[in-house]
PDB file of C-alpha atoms in Angstrom:
ATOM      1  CA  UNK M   1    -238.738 -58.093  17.978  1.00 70.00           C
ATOM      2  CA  UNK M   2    -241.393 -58.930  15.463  1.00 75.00           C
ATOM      3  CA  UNK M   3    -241.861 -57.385  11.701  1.00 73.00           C
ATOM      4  CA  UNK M   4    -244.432 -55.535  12.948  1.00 82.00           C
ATOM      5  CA  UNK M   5    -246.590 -52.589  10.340  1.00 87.00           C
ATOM      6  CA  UNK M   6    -244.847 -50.181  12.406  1.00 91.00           C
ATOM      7  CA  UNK M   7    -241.207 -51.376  11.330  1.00 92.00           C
ATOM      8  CA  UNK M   8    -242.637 -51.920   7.682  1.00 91.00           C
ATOM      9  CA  UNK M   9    -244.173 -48.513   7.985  1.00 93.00           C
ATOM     10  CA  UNK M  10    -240.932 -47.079   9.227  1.00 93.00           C
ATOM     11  CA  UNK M  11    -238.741 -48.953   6.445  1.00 94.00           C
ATOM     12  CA  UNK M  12    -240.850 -47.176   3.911  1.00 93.00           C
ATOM     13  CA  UNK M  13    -239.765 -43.890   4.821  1.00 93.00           C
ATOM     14  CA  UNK M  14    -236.091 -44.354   5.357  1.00 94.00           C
ATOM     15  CA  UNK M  15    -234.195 -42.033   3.083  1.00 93.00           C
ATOM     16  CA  UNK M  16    -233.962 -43.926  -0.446  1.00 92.00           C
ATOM     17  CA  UNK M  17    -236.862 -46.490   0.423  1.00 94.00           C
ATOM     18  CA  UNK M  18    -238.427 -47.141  -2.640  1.00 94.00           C
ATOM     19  CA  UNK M  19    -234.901 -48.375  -3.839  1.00 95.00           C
ATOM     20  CA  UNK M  20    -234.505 -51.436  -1.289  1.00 95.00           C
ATOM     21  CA  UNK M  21    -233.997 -54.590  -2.003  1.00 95.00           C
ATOM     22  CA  UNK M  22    -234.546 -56.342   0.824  1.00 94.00           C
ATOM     23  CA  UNK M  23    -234.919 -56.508   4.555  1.00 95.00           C
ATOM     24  CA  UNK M  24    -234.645 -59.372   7.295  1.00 94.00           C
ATOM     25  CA  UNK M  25    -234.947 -59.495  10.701  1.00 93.00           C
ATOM     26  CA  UNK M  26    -232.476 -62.357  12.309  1.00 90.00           C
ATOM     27  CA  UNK M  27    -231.117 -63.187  15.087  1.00 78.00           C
ATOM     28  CA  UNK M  28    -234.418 -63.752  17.005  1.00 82.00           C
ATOM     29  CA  UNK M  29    -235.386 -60.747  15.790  1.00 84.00           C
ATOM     30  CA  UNK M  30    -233.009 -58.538  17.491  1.00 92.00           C
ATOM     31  CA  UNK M  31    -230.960 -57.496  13.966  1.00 95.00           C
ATOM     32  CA  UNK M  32    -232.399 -56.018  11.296  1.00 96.00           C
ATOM     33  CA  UNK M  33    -230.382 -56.591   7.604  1.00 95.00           C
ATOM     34  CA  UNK M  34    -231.351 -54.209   5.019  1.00 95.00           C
ATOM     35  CA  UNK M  35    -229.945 -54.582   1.563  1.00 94.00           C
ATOM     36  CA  UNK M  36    -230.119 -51.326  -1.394  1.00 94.00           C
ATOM     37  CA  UNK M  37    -229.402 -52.065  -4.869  1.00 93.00           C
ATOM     38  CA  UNK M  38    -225.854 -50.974  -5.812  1.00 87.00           C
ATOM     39  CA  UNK M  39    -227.463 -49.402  -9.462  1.00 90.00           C
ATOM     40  CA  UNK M  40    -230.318 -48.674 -11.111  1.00 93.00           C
ATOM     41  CA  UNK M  41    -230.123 -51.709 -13.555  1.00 93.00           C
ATOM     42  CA  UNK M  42    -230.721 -54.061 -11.075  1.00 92.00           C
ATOM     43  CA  UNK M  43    -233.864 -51.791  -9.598  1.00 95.00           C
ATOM     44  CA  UNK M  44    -235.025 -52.124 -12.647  1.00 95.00           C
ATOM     45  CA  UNK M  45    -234.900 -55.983 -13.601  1.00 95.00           C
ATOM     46  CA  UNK M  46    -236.598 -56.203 -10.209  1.00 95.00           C
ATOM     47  CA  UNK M  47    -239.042 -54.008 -10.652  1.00 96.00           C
ATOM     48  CA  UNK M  48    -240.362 -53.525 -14.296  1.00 94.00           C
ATOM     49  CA  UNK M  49    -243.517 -51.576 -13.735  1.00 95.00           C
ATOM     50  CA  UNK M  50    -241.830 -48.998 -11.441  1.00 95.00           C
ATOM     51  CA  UNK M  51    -242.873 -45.512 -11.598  1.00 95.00           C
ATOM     52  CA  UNK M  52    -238.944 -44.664 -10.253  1.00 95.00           C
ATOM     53  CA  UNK M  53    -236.509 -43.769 -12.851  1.00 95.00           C
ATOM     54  CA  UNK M  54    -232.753 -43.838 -13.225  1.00 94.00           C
ATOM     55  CA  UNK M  55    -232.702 -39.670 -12.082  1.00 94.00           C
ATOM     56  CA  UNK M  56    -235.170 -40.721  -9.103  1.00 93.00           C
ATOM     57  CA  UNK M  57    -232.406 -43.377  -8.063  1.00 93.00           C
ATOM     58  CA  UNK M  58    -229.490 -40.899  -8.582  1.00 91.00           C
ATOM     59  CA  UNK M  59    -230.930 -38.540  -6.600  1.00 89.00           C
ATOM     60  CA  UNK M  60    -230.886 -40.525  -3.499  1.00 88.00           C
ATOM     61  CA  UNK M  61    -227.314 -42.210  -4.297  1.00 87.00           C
ATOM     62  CA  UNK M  62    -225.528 -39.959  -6.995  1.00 82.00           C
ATOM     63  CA  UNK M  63    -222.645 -39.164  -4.604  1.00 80.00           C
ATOM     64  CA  UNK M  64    -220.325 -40.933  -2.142  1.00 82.00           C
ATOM     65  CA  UNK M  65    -221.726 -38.168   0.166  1.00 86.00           C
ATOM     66  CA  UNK M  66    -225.271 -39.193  -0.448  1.00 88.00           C
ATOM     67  CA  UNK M  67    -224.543 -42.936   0.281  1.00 88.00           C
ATOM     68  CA  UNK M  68    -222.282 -42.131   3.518  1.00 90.00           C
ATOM     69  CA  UNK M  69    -225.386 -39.796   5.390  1.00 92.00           C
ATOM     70  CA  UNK M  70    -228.006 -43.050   4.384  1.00 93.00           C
ATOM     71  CA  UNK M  71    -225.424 -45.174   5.938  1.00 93.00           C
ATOM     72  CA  UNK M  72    -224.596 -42.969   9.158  1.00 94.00           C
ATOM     73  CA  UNK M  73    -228.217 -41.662   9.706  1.00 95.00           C
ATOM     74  CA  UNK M  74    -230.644 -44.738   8.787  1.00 96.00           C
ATOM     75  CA  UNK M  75    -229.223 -47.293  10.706  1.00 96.00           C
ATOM     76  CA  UNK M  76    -228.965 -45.083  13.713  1.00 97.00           C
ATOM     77  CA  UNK M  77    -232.617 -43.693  13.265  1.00 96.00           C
ATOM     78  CA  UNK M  78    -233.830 -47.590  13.571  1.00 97.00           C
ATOM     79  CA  UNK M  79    -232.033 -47.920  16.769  1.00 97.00           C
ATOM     80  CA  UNK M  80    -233.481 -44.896  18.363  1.00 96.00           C
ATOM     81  CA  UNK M  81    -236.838 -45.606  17.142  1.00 95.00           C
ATOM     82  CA  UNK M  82    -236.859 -49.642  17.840  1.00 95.00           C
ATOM     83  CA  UNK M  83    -235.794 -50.008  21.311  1.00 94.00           C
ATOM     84  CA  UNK M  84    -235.646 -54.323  20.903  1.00 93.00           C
ATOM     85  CA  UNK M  85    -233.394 -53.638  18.055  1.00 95.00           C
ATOM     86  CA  UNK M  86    -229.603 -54.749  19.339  1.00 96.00           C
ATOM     87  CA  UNK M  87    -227.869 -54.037  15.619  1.00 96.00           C
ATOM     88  CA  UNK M  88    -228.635 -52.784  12.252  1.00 96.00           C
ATOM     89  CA  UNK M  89    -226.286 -53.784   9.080  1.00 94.00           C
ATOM     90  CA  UNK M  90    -227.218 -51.639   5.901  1.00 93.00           C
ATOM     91  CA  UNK M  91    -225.774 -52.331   2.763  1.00 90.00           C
ATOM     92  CA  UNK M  92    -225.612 -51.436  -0.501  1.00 83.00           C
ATOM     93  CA  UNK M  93    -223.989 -53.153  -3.705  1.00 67.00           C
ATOM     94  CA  UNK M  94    -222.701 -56.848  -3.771  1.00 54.00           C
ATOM     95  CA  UNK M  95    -220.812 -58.270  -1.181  1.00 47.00           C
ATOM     96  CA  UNK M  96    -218.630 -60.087  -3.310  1.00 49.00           C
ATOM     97  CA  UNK M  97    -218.171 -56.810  -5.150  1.00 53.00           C
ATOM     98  CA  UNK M  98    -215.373 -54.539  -3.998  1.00 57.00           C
ATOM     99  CA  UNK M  99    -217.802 -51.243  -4.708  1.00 62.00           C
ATOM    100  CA  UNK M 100    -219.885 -52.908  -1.403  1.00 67.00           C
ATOM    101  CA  UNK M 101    -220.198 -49.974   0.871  1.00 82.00           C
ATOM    102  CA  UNK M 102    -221.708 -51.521   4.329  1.00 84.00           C
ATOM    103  CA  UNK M 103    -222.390 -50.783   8.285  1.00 90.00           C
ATOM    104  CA  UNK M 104    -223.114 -52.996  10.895  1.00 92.00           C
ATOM    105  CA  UNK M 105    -224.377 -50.509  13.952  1.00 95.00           C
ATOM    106  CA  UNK M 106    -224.238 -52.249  17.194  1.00 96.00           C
ATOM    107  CA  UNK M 107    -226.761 -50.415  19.943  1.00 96.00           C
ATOM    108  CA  UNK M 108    -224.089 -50.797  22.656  1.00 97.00           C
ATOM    109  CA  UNK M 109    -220.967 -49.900  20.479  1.00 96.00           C
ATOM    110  CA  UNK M 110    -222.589 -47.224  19.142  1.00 97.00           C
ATOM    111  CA  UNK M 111    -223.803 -45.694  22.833  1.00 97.00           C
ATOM    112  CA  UNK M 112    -220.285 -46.307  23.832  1.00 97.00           C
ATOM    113  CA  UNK M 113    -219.154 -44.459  20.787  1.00 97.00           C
ATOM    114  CA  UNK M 114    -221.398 -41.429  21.021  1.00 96.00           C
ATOM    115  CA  UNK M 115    -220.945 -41.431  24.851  1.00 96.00           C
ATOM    116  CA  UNK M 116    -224.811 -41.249  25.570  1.00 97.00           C
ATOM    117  CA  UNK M 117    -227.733 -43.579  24.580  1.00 97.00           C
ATOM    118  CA  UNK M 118    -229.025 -43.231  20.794  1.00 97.00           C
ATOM    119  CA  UNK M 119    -232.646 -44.073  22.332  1.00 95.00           C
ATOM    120  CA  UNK M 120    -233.032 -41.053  24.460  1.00 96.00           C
ATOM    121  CA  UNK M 121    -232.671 -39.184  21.668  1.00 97.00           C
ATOM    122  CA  UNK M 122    -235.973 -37.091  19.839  1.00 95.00           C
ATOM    123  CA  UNK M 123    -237.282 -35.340  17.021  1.00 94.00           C
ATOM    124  CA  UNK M 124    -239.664 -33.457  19.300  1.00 96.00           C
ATOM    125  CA  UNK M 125    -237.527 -31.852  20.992  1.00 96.00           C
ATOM    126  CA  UNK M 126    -234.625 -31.559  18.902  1.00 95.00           C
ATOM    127  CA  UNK M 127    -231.975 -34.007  20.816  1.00 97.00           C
ATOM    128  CA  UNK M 128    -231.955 -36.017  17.857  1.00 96.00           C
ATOM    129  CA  UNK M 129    -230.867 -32.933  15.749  1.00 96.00           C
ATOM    130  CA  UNK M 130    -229.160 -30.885  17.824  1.00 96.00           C
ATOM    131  CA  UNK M 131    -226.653 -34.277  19.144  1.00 97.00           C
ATOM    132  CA  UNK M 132    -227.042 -35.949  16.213  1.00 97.00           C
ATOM    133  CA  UNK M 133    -228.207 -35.370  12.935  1.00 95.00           C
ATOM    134  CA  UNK M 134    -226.140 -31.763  13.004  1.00 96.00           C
ATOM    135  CA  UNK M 135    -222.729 -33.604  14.477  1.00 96.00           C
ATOM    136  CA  UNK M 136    -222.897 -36.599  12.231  1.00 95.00           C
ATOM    137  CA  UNK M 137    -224.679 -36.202   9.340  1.00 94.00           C
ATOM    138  CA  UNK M 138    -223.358 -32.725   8.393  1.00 93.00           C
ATOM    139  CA  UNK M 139    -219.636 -32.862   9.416  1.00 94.00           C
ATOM    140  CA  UNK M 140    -218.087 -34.748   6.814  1.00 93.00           C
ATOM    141  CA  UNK M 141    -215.375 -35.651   9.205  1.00 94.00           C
ATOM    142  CA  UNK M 142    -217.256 -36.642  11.698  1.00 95.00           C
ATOM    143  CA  UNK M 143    -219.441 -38.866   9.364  1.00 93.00           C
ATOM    144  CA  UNK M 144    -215.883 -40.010   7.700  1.00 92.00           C
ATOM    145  CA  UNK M 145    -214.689 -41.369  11.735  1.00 93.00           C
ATOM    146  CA  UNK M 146    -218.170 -42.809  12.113  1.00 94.00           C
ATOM    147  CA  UNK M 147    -217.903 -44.899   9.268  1.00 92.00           C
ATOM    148  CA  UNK M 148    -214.737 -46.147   9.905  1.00 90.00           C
ATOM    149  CA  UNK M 149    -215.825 -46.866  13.585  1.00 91.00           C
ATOM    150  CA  UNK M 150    -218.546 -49.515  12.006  1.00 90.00           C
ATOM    151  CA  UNK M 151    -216.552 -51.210   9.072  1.00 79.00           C
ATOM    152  CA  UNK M 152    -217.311 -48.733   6.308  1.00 71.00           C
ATOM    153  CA  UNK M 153    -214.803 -47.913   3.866  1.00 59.00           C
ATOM    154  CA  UNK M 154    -215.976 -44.885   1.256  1.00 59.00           C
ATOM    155  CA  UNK M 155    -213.908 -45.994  -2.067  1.00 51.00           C
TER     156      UNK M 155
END
């Protein structure tokens, strides 16, 4: 896979885009690495002229709960939207940080995992919602087992 305008274009509405630091295909393509910034601070030596402020940023990560849906949902929403995707690690803070909070979403673990293929699901006609979005993102137990299944431990 290429970074094509419709992955850029897609990147820029993932939930909390305008507070990414960076993104990288590797891997030939097939993984995309997308890093947040861990605080506002560093948004902000990065981006003087910015338009976001420090409520803007804790509005999108404010909670442990906010941060655990971005890391179930957007990684997840990638793979069913870019089929020549094979895995998708999201993280946010430093990794030589203990407050890192991090996923790496494998396409065929996670198929295995929900027991049916993540592409197949839609928005139009509500499989994405309905198997998805309702079971994962809104069952904190469910999103608590999901992030434990792909190497995320909520501190």
């Amino acid at each position: 896979m290429e970074y094509t305008a419709e992955l850029e274009r897609y990147l820029g509405v993932l939930r909390g885009s305008p507070f990414i630091k960076s993104t990288e295909l590797i891997a030939g393509g097939n993984d995309l690495h997308i890093i947040y910034y861990s605080n506002y601070a560093d948004y902000l030596a990065d981006n003087k002229d910015t338009n976001h402020s420090e409520k803007d940023f804790n509005n999108y990560f404010g909670s442990g709960d906010a941060i655990a849906k971005i890391l179930v949902g957007e990684p997840v929403r990638l793979l069913r939207e870019f089929k020549d995707l094979e895995n998708v690690t999201l993280e946010f803070g430093n990794p030589t940080q203990d407050d890192n909070k991090h996923v790496h979403v494998s396409r065929y673990i996670l198929n295995k995992y929900l027991g049916y293929k993540v592409e197949g699901l839609s928005v139009e006609d509500g499989s994405w919602r309905e198997k998805f979005s309702n079971v994962y993102l809104y069952d904190k137990s469910k999103r608590e087992a999901f992030l434990e299944q792909f190497g995320c431990e909520m501190k």
